[in-house]
Coordinates of C-alpha atoms and ligand atoms in Angstrom, one line a residue:
M47 CA 88.8 56.3 -51.2
T48 CA 89.8 52.7 -51.5
S49 CA 87.3 50.4 -50.0
N50 CA 88.1 47.4 -47.9
I51 CA 86.9 45.2 -50.7
T52 CA 89.1 46.8 -53.3
T53 CA 92.1 46.3 -50.9
M54 CA 91.3 42.7 -50.5
M55 CA 90.9 42.1 -54.2
G56 CA 94.5 43.3 -54.6
V57 CA 96.0 40.1 -53.2
K58 CA 97.7 37.5 -55.4
S59 CA 95.8 34.3 -56.1
L60 CA 96.9 30.8 -56.8
K61 CA 96.8 31.4 -60.5
D62 CA 99.5 34.2 -60.2
I63 CA 102.1 31.7 -59.0
D64 CA 103.7 28.4 -60.0
V65 CA 103.1 25.5 -57.7
T66 CA 104.9 22.8 -59.8
G67 CA 107.1 20.7 -57.6
K68 CA 106.3 22.8 -54.5
R69 CA 104.9 21.8 -51.1
V70 CA 101.7 23.6 -50.7
L71 CA 99.8 24.1 -47.5
I72 CA 96.1 25.0 -48.0
R73 CA 94.1 26.4 -45.1
V74 CA 90.6 25.2 -46.0
D75 CA 87.3 25.5 -44.1
F76 CA 86.0 22.0 -43.6
N77 CA 83.9 23.1 -40.6
V78 CA 80.8 21.4 -42.0
P79 CA 77.6 20.7 -40.1
V80 CA 77.2 17.1 -38.9
D81 CA 74.2 15.2 -37.4
S82 CA 74.3 13.2 -34.1
H83 CA 75.7 10.2 -36.1
N84 CA 78.5 12.3 -37.5
N85 CA 77.0 12.3 -41.0
I86 CA 77.8 15.4 -42.9
S87 CA 74.5 17.2 -43.4
D88 CA 75.8 19.8 -45.8
D89 CA 79.1 19.4 -47.7
R90 CA 79.0 22.8 -49.4
R91 CA 82.2 24.0 -47.7
I92 CA 84.2 21.0 -48.8
R93 CA 82.9 21.3 -52.4
A94 CA 83.8 25.0 -52.3
A95 CA 87.4 24.1 -51.6
L96 CA 87.8 21.7 -54.5
P97 CA 88.8 24.1 -57.3
T98 CA 91.8 25.2 -55.2
I99 CA 92.9 21.6 -54.3
N100 CA 92.3 20.3 -57.8
Y101 CA 94.4 23.2 -59.3
C102 CA 97.3 22.2 -57.1
I103 CA 97.0 18.5 -58.0
D104 CA 96.6 19.3 -61.8
H105 CA 99.7 21.6 -61.7
N106 CA 101.9 19.0 -60.1
A107 CA 102.4 20.4 -56.6
C108 CA 104.7 17.8 -54.9
S109 CA 102.6 17.7 -51.8
I110 CA 99.4 19.3 -50.7
T111 CA 98.6 19.6 -47.0
L112 CA 95.1 20.5 -46.0
V113 CA 94.6 22.3 -42.7
S114 CA 91.2 23.0 -41.2
H115 CA 89.3 23.4 -37.9
F116 CA 86.1 21.6 -37.2
G117 CA 83.7 22.5 -34.4
R118 CA 84.7 24.1 -31.2
P119 CA 87.1 21.8 -29.3
K120 CA 88.8 23.3 -26.3
G121 CA 92.4 23.2 -27.6
K122 CA 92.8 19.5 -27.0
Y123 CA 91.8 16.2 -28.6
D124 CA 88.0 15.4 -28.7
E125 CA 86.9 12.5 -30.8
K126 CA 83.6 14.2 -31.7
Y127 CA 85.5 17.0 -33.5
S128 CA 88.0 14.7 -35.3
L129 CA 88.4 15.5 -39.0
K130 CA 88.5 11.7 -39.6
H131 CA 84.7 12.0 -39.9
I132 CA 85.0 14.0 -43.1
I133 CA 87.9 12.2 -44.9
K134 CA 85.7 9.7 -46.8
R135 CA 83.6 12.5 -48.3
L136 CA 86.7 14.4 -49.2
E137 CA 88.2 11.5 -51.0
R138 CA 85.0 10.8 -52.8
L139 CA 84.7 14.4 -54.0
L140 CA 88.4 14.7 -54.9
Q141 CA 88.5 11.2 -56.4
K142 CA 91.9 10.8 -54.8
R143 CA 93.4 9.2 -51.8
V144 CA 94.0 11.5 -48.9
E145 CA 96.4 10.6 -46.1
F146 CA 95.2 11.5 -42.6
I147 CA 97.8 12.9 -40.3
E148 CA 96.7 12.4 -36.7
D149 CA 99.8 13.8 -35.1
F150 CA 101.3 16.4 -37.3
V151 CA 104.2 17.3 -35.0
N152 CA 105.6 13.7 -35.2
S153 CA 104.8 13.4 -38.9
R154 CA 106.4 16.7 -39.8
D155 CA 109.5 15.2 -41.4
E156 CA 107.5 12.8 -43.6
I157 CA 105.4 15.7 -44.9
A158 CA 108.3 18.1 -45.2
T159 CA 110.5 15.8 -47.2
C160 CA 107.7 14.3 -49.3
S161 CA 108.7 14.1 -53.0
L162 CA 105.8 12.2 -54.5
E163 CA 102.5 13.8 -55.3
R164 CA 100.5 13.2 -52.1
V165 CA 97.5 14.9 -50.4
F166 CA 97.5 15.1 -46.6
L167 CA 94.8 16.2 -44.2
L168 CA 95.9 17.3 -40.8
E169 CA 93.8 16.5 -37.8
N170 CA 91.6 19.4 -36.5
I171 CA 94.1 22.3 -36.0
R172 CA 92.0 23.5 -33.1
F173 CA 93.2 20.5 -31.1
Q174 CA 96.4 22.5 -30.8
D175 CA 95.9 25.2 -28.2
G176 CA 98.2 27.5 -30.0
E177 CA 95.8 27.8 -33.0
K178 CA 93.4 30.3 -31.5
Q179 CA 96.1 32.1 -29.6
N180 CA 97.9 32.7 -32.9
D181 CA 101.0 31.1 -31.3
P182 CA 104.2 31.8 -33.3
E183 CA 105.6 28.4 -32.5
L184 CA 102.6 26.6 -34.1
S185 CA 102.7 29.1 -37.0
K186 CA 106.4 28.2 -37.5
R187 CA 105.8 24.5 -37.3
L188 CA 103.1 24.8 -40.0
A189 CA 105.3 27.0 -42.1
S190 CA 108.1 24.4 -41.9
I191 CA 106.2 21.8 -43.9
C192 CA 105.5 24.0 -47.0
D193 CA 107.0 26.3 -49.6
I194 CA 103.7 28.0 -50.4
Y195 CA 100.8 29.0 -48.2
V196 CA 97.3 29.2 -49.7
N197 CA 94.5 30.7 -47.6
D198 CA 91.1 29.4 -48.9
A199 CA 89.2 29.4 -45.6
F200 CA 86.9 32.4 -46.2
G201 CA 84.7 31.2 -43.3
T202 CA 87.6 31.8 -40.9
S203 CA 89.2 34.7 -42.6
H204 CA 87.9 37.1 -40.0
R205 CA 90.0 35.3 -37.3
K206 CA 93.7 36.0 -36.4
H207 CA 94.7 32.4 -35.8
A208 CA 98.0 30.6 -36.3
S209 CA 96.8 28.8 -39.5
T210 CA 94.8 31.7 -40.9
Y211 CA 97.1 34.6 -40.0
G212 CA 100.3 33.9 -38.0
I213 CA 101.7 31.5 -40.5
T214 CA 102.0 34.2 -43.2
E215 CA 105.0 35.7 -41.2
F216 CA 107.0 32.5 -41.8
V217 CA 106.3 31.6 -45.4
D218 CA 107.8 33.5 -48.4
T219 CA 105.0 32.8 -50.9
K220 CA 101.4 33.3 -49.6
V221 CA 98.4 33.7 -51.8
A222 CA 94.6 33.5 -51.8
G223 CA 92.7 30.4 -53.0
F224 CA 89.9 30.5 -55.5
L225 CA 87.1 30.5 -52.9
M226 CA 88.5 33.5 -51.2
I227 CA 88.7 35.4 -54.5
R228 CA 85.1 34.2 -55.5
E229 CA 83.7 35.4 -52.2
I230 CA 85.3 38.9 -52.5
E231 CA 84.3 39.2 -56.1
A232 CA 80.7 38.3 -55.2
F233 CA 80.5 41.0 -52.5
S234 CA 82.2 43.5 -54.8
K235 CA 79.6 43.0 -57.4
A236 CA 76.9 43.6 -54.8
L237 CA 78.5 46.5 -53.0
E238 CA 81.0 48.3 -55.2
D239 CA 79.3 48.3 -58.5
P240 CA 75.7 47.2 -57.9
V241 CA 72.8 47.5 -60.3
R242 CA 70.4 49.7 -58.4
P243 CA 68.1 49.6 -56.5
I244 CA 70.1 47.6 -53.9
A245 CA 68.2 46.0 -51.0
L246 CA 69.7 44.6 -47.8
V247 CA 67.4 42.0 -46.1
V248 CA 68.4 41.4 -42.5
G249 CA 67.0 39.2 -39.8
G250 CA 68.2 36.5 -37.4
A251 CA 69.1 36.5 -33.8
K252 CA 72.6 38.1 -33.7
I253 CA 71.1 41.5 -33.1
S254 CA 74.0 43.3 -31.5
S255 CA 76.6 42.0 -34.0
K256 CA 74.4 43.0 -37.0
I257 CA 72.7 46.2 -35.9
T258 CA 76.0 48.1 -35.9
L259 CA 76.9 47.1 -39.4
L260 CA 73.6 48.6 -40.6
K261 CA 75.0 52.1 -40.0
E262 CA 77.9 51.3 -42.3
V263 CA 75.8 49.7 -45.0
L264 CA 73.3 52.6 -45.1
R265 CA 75.7 54.6 -47.2
K266 CA 75.6 52.0 -49.9
I267 CA 72.0 50.7 -50.1
D268 CA 68.6 51.9 -51.2
K269 CA 66.3 49.7 -49.2
L270 CA 66.6 48.1 -45.8
I271 CA 64.2 45.2 -45.1
I272 CA 64.3 44.0 -41.5
G273 CA 62.6 40.9 -40.1
G274 CA 63.4 38.1 -37.5
A275 CA 64.3 38.9 -33.9
M276 CA 66.3 41.9 -35.3
S277 CA 63.0 43.6 -36.2
N278 CA 61.7 43.3 -32.7
T279 CA 64.4 45.7 -31.5
F280 CA 63.3 48.2 -34.2
L281 CA 59.6 47.7 -33.4
E282 CA 60.3 48.3 -29.7
A283 CA 62.2 51.5 -30.8
L284 CA 59.0 52.6 -32.5
G285 CA 57.2 52.3 -29.2
Y286 CA 55.4 49.0 -29.7
D287 CA 55.4 46.6 -26.7
M288 CA 57.1 43.4 -28.0
Q289 CA 56.2 41.6 -24.8
N290 CA 58.2 38.4 -24.4
S291 CA 59.8 38.6 -27.9
L292 CA 63.6 38.3 -28.3
Y293 CA 65.1 41.8 -28.6
E294 CA 67.9 43.8 -27.1
K295 CA 67.1 46.7 -24.9
E296 CA 70.6 48.1 -25.1
Y297 CA 70.3 48.5 -28.8
I298 CA 67.0 50.4 -29.0
K299 CA 68.9 53.7 -29.3
T300 CA 71.1 52.2 -32.1
A301 CA 67.9 51.1 -33.8
R302 CA 66.6 54.7 -33.6
D303 CA 69.9 56.0 -34.9
V304 CA 69.6 53.6 -37.9
I305 CA 66.0 54.8 -38.6
D306 CA 67.2 58.5 -38.5
Q307 CA 70.2 57.9 -40.5
A308 CA 68.2 56.0 -43.1
K309 CA 65.9 59.0 -43.5
Q310 CA 68.9 61.3 -44.0
N311 CA 70.4 59.0 -46.6
G312 CA 67.2 58.5 -48.4
V313 CA 67.1 54.8 -47.6
K314 CA 63.7 53.2 -47.3
I315 CA 63.2 51.0 -44.3
Y316 CA 60.7 48.1 -44.3
L317 CA 59.6 46.6 -41.0
P318 CA 57.0 43.9 -40.3
V319 CA 53.4 45.0 -40.3
D320 CA 52.2 41.8 -38.9
L321 CA 53.8 39.0 -36.9
V322 CA 53.3 35.3 -36.0
I323 CA 53.2 35.2 -32.2
T324 CA 53.1 32.3 -29.8
D325 CA 52.7 31.7 -26.1
S326 CA 55.5 29.2 -26.1
I327 CA 58.2 28.2 -28.6
E328 CA 58.6 24.5 -27.5
T329 CA 55.0 23.7 -26.5
P330 CA 52.7 26.2 -28.1
V331 CA 49.1 26.2 -27.1
D332 CA 48.2 29.4 -28.9
I333 CA 49.7 30.7 -32.2
K334 CA 48.2 33.8 -33.8
V335 CA 48.9 36.4 -36.5
V336 CA 48.5 39.9 -35.2
P337 CA 49.4 43.4 -36.4
A338 CA 52.9 44.4 -35.3
Q339 CA 51.5 46.8 -32.7
D340 CA 49.4 44.1 -31.0
V341 CA 51.7 41.5 -29.6
L342 CA 49.6 40.0 -26.8
E343 CA 50.7 39.9 -23.2
G344 CA 52.8 36.8 -22.5
F345 CA 53.4 36.1 -26.2
Q346 CA 56.5 36.4 -28.4
A347 CA 57.0 37.1 -32.1
V348 CA 58.5 34.2 -33.9
D349 CA 58.0 34.9 -37.6
I350 CA 56.8 37.6 -39.9
G351 CA 53.1 37.4 -40.9
P352 CA 51.5 37.0 -44.4
A353 CA 51.0 40.8 -44.9
T354 CA 54.7 41.4 -44.2
V355 CA 55.6 38.6 -46.6
K356 CA 53.7 40.4 -49.3
L357 CA 55.1 43.8 -48.4
F358 CA 58.7 42.5 -48.3
S359 CA 58.3 40.4 -51.5
E360 CA 57.1 43.5 -53.4
A361 CA 60.0 45.5 -52.2
I362 CA 62.4 42.7 -53.1
G363 CA 60.8 42.2 -56.5
L364 CA 61.6 45.9 -57.4
S365 CA 65.3 45.5 -56.5
N366 CA 68.1 44.7 -58.8
T367 CA 70.7 43.7 -56.2
I368 CA 69.7 41.9 -53.0
I369 CA 71.9 40.9 -50.1
W370 CA 70.3 38.6 -47.5
N371 CA 71.6 37.9 -44.0
G372 CA 69.4 36.5 -41.3
P373 CA 66.2 34.4 -41.2
M374 CA 62.8 36.1 -40.8
G375 CA 61.8 33.8 -37.9
I376 CA 62.6 30.6 -36.0
Y377 CA 62.8 28.8 -39.4
E378 CA 64.2 25.6 -37.8
M379 CA 60.7 24.9 -36.5
P380 CA 58.2 24.1 -39.3
R381 CA 55.4 26.1 -37.6
F382 CA 57.5 29.3 -37.6
S383 CA 59.4 28.8 -40.9
K384 CA 56.9 30.1 -43.4
G385 CA 58.0 33.7 -43.5
T386 CA 61.7 32.8 -44.0
F387 CA 60.9 30.2 -46.8
K388 CA 58.6 32.6 -48.6
I389 CA 61.2 35.4 -48.5
A390 CA 63.7 32.8 -49.9
N391 CA 61.3 32.1 -52.7
A392 CA 60.7 35.8 -53.4
I393 CA 64.5 36.5 -53.6
A394 CA 65.1 33.4 -55.7
D395 CA 62.4 34.4 -58.2
C396 CA 63.9 37.9 -58.7
Y397 CA 65.7 38.9 -61.9
A398 CA 68.4 40.4 -59.7
Y399 CA 71.9 39.8 -58.4
T400 CA 71.2 37.9 -55.2
I401 CA 73.8 37.1 -52.5
V402 CA 73.3 35.3 -49.2
G403 CA 75.6 35.6 -46.1
G404 CA 75.1 33.9 -42.8
G405 CA 75.2 30.2 -41.8
D406 CA 71.6 29.9 -40.9
T407 CA 70.4 31.9 -43.8
A408 CA 72.3 29.6 -46.2
D409 CA 70.8 26.6 -44.4
A410 CA 67.3 28.0 -44.8
V411 CA 67.9 28.6 -48.5
D412 CA 69.1 25.0 -48.9
K413 CA 66.0 23.7 -47.1
T414 CA 63.8 25.5 -49.7
G415 CA 65.7 23.8 -52.5
E416 CA 66.3 27.2 -54.0
A417 CA 70.1 27.4 -53.6
D418 CA 70.7 27.2 -57.4
N419 CA 68.4 30.2 -58.0
F420 CA 70.7 32.5 -56.0
S421 CA 73.6 34.2 -57.7
F422 CA 76.0 33.5 -54.8
I423 CA 75.8 31.9 -51.3
S424 CA 78.7 32.8 -49.1
T425 CA 80.5 30.1 -47.1
G426 CA 81.2 32.6 -44.3
G427 CA 78.7 33.9 -41.8
G428 CA 80.9 36.0 -39.4
A429 CA 83.4 36.8 -42.2
S430 CA 80.7 38.2 -44.5
L431 CA 79.3 40.3 -41.7
E432 CA 82.7 41.8 -41.0
L433 CA 83.2 42.4 -44.7
L434 CA 79.8 44.3 -44.8
E435 CA 81.0 46.3 -41.8
G436 CA 83.8 47.6 -44.0
K437 CA 86.6 45.7 -42.4
I438 CA 89.7 44.3 -44.1
L439 CA 89.6 40.6 -43.1
P440 CA 92.9 39.4 -41.4
G441 CA 92.9 36.3 -43.7
F442 CA 93.7 38.7 -46.5
T443 CA 96.0 41.3 -44.9
N444 CA 99.4 39.5 -45.1
L445 CA 99.0 37.7 -48.4
D446 CA 101.3 38.7 -51.3
R447 CA 99.9 41.5 -53.4
K448 CA 99.7 41.9 -57.2
E449 CA 102.4 44.0 -58.7
G450 CA 101.8 47.7 -58.9
D451 CA 99.4 47.5 -56.0
L452 CA 99.6 49.6 -52.9
Ligands
ADP587 P1 72.8 33.8 -39.7 O1 73.5 32.6 -39.2 O2 72.2 33.6 -41.1 O3 73.7 35.0 -39.7 P2 71.6 34.4 -37.2 O4 72.6 33.4 -36.5 O5 71.8 35.8 -36.9 O6 71.6 34.1 -38.7 O7 70.1 34.0 -36.8 C1 69.5 32.8 -37.0 C2 68.7 32.4 -35.8 O8 67.8 33.4 -35.5 C3 67.9 31.2 -36.1 O9 68.3 30.2 -35.1 C4 66.5 31.6 -35.8 O10 65.7 30.6 -35.1 C5 66.6 32.8 -35.0 N1 65.5 33.8 -35.0 C6 65.0 34.4 -36.1 N2 63.9 35.1 -35.8 C7 63.7 34.9 -34.5 C8 62.7 35.4 -33.6 N3 61.7 36.2 -34.0 N4 62.8 35.0 -32.3 C9 63.8 34.2 -31.9 N5 64.7 33.7 -32.7 C10 64.7 34.1 -34.0
MG588 MG1 73.8 31.8 -37.2

């Protein structure tokens, strides 16, 4: 049976076509985190798009138009989410002038008839309310300014929006950028042809969206290591009273199913044996480490405890492929970050193929300074989850395919 990953790997990439003299539109993902002063706090996503942009520049594309979203504006202009905040960084990284197009509808002719080698960045495409609605009119307008469409926005490739999906209907040549290919190859290495044993480390707060994918992944992995708020639902399923901890009642049955299915598939499950608990997240008076069975009345679990760090680290150390998605606790708060950071260290120290998915998990890895010691850090949170769920991401479905495929 062909897997979703094999199907996605069959798309044509930029290196399969000739961009010389062509107008290229690249859908990038410049949705970078910024602080309250609009300073970019992590430019990984911009850097990740550089190989594709530079390739087009080096191969004499006649114009390159970059399209991205940024934040969550409500389909209209909002200064806070303007892409003008990132243009300086982009120019510095590219070492090339980039022309900012505030109003792409009115500047369409200028871009469409451009005959010099120029790089344009369109204003946040989500200021157009047709973007999220996958409006064919917007797709057509975008298509009218290019000869070639390149999708390199892995972080948004699970969305069916005008610039990630709809546009493909109106452009003759449409291919994947190098980041899209790198992401798929990285997950392929971890899931299709892994060196065993393979461990999935999950945590974080998006319990409902992650717990269902566990069932899918159980067929592929050897060990399932669960921490963070996600593990609270599992501990509740084992009959422990998690008190005020964050967990989801509606998913207790799913957690039980996962435990049963893991047994049937011979997958070992690791759950926290001790927890850091607090009486309050914001203003803690009392913070304790307790066995997982002993969460005190009125307390909530906010991190894995030291015995769990040891247990998880040993299981991680004996794995040859590790996929990590979801922090082990409220890592944003120094008091509750130890478990996550120690697990980041344990994975980084492994002589294994190590891959990180999830925005917060990637951020936690960055904070430990261990990013270089991971084999691959995905730029897509939601997209990597859907990929693990076995889905074919819409950002890949309508791209041209290599000859002989399908
Ligand atoms: P990712 O972005 O890597 O996919 P998630 O978004 O699922 O991860 O989860 C990250 C969030 O989970 C963080 O904000 C973290 O504070 C929170 N979290 C982790 N463990 C707990 C916990 N025990 N209780 C409450 N929140 C938690
Ligand atoms: Mg997150």
